[in-house]
Coordinates of C-alpha atoms in Angstrom, one line a residue:
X1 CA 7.2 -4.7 -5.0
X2 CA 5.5 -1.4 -4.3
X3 CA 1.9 -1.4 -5.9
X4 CA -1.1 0.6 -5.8
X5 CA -3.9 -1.6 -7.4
X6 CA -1.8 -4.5 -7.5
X7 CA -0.8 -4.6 -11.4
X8 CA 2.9 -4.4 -10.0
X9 CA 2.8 -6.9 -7.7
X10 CA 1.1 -9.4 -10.4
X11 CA 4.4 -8.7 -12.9
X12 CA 6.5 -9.3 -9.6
X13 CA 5.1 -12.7 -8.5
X14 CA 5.1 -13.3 -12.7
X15 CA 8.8 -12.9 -12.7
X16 CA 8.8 -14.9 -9.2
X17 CA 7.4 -18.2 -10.1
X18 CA 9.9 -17.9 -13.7
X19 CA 13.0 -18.1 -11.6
X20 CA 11.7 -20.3 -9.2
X21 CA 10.6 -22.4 -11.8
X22 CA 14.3 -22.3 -13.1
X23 CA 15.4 -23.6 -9.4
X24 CA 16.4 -20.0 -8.2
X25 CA 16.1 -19.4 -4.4
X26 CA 13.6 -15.9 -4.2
X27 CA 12.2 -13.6 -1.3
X28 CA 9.3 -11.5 -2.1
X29 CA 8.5 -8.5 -0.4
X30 CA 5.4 -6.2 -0.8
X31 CA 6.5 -2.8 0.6
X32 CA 3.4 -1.6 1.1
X33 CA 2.4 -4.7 3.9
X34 CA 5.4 -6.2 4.9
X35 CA 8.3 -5.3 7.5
X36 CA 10.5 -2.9 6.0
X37 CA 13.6 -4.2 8.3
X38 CA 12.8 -7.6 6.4
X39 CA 13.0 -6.3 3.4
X40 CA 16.2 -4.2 3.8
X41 CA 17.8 -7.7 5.3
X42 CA 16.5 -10.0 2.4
X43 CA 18.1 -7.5 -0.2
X44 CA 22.0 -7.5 0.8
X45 CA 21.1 -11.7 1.8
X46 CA 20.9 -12.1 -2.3
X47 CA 23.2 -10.9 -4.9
X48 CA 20.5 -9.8 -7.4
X49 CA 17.3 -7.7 -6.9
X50 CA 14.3 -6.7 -8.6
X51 CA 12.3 -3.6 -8.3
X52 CA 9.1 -3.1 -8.9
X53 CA 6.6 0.1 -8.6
X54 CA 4.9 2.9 -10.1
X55 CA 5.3 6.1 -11.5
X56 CA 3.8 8.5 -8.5
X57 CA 3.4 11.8 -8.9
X58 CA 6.1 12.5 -11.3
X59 CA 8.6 9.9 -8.6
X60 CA 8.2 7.0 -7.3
X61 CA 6.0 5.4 -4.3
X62 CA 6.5 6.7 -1.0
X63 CA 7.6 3.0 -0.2
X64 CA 9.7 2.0 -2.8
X65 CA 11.5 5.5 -2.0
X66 CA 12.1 4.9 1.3
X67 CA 13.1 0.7 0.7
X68 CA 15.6 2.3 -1.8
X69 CA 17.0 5.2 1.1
X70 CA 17.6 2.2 3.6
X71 CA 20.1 0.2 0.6
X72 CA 21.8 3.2 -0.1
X73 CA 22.7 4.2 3.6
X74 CA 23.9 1.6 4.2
X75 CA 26.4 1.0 1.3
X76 CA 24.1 -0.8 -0.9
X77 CA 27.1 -2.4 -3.6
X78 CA 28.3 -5.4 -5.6
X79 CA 25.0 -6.4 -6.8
X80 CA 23.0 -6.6 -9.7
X81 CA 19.8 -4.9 -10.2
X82 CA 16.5 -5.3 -12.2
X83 CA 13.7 -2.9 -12.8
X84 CA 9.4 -3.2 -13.6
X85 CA 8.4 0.2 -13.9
X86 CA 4.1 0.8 -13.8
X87 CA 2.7 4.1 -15.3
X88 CA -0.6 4.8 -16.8
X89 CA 0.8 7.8 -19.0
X90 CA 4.6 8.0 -18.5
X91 CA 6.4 5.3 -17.0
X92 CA 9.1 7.1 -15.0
X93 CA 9.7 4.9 -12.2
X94 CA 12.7 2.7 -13.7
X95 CA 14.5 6.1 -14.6
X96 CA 14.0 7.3 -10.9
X97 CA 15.4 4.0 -9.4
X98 CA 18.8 3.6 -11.9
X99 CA 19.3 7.5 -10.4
X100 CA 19.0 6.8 -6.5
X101 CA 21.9 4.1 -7.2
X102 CA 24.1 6.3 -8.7
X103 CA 26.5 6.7 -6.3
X104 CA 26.5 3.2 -5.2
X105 CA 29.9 1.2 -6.2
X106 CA 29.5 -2.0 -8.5
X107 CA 25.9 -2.0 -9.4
X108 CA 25.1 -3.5 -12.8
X109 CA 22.0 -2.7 -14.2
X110 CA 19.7 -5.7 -15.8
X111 CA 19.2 -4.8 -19.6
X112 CA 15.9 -5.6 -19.5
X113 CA 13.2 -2.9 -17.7
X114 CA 9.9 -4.4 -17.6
X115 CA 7.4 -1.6 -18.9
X116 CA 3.7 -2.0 -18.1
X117 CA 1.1 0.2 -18.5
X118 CA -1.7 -0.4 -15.8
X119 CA -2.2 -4.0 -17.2
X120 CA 0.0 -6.8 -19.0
X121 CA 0.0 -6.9 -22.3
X122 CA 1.7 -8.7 -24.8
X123 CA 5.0 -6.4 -24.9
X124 CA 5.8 -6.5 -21.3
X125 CA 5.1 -10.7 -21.2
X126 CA 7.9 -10.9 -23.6
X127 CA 10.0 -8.3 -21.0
X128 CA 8.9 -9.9 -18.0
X129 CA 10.2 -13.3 -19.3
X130 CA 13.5 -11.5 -20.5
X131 CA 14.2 -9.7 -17.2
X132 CA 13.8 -13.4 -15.8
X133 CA 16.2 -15.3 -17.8
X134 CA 18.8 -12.2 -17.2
X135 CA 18.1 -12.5 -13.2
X136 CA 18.4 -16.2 -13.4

C-alpha cells in the first residue's frame, strides 16, 4: 500500500483481515514507512499480490513507482496480481500499474480493481469483497 491520507491503506487492511479471515497467510507492507528491500522480498515469497495507491499527478506515488521498478528488474513473473486504485477526480492509478507489468511473462491480472474515491462507499465495499474472494 502506498497512501497519502490513509484512505488506501484502510481498503488494504479491509481486504487483509477478508483473506485472513478466510485462513490466507498475508504480509502487509506500507510503502511509504516500511523497508522497501522487505517489501520487494515479501512480493516474489507469495504467489498473489495486491496493489494499492493513488492517482498522483496524472501517475502513480513516487513509492508505489519505485516498489513496482524493483519487481520488474528483477524478473517479476508467474504471479497473479490485484489492483485498489484512489483518485479524487480520475482514478488512473490501476491503469498505470497493469502498464509497468507489461512486459513481465505470466502475470494474470485479478478481474476485480477496487475503485475508491477518497472514501469507501458502498460500490467499492462490494469490490473490495470481490477482489478478496478472487485473491483467496
Amino acid at each position: 500500500s502506498a497512501s497519502i491520507h490513509g484512505n488506501t491503506k484502510e481498503v488494504a487492511l479491509k481486504i487483509v483481515d477478508l483473506l485472513k479471515e478466510k485462513g490466507v497467510k498475508v504480509a502487509f507492507t506500507d510503502l511509504t514507512r516500511d523497508d522497501m528491500a522487505e517489501a520487494v522480498e515479501d512480493a516474489f515469497r507469495y504467489g498473489k499480490l495486491i496493489l494499492a495507491t493513488t492517482t498522483y499527478n496524472g501517475d502513480i506515488f513516487p513509492f508505489m513507482k519505485e516498489f513496482i521498478n524493483h519487481l520488474t528488474e528483477r524478473n517479476y513473473q508467474n504471479r497473479m496480481i490485484g489492483f485498489v486504485e484512489n483518485g479524487s477526480w480520475t482514478p488512473m492509478a490501476a491503469k498505470i500499474m497493469k502498464a509497468a507489468f507489461e512486459k513481465s511473462k505470466n502475470i494474470t491480472f485479478a478481474d476485480t480493481t477496487v475503485t475508491i474515491r477518497s472514501a469507501v462507499d458502498e460500490t467499492s465495499e462490494a469490490q473490495i469483497a470481490a477482489l478478496a474472494k478472487e485473491m483467496k
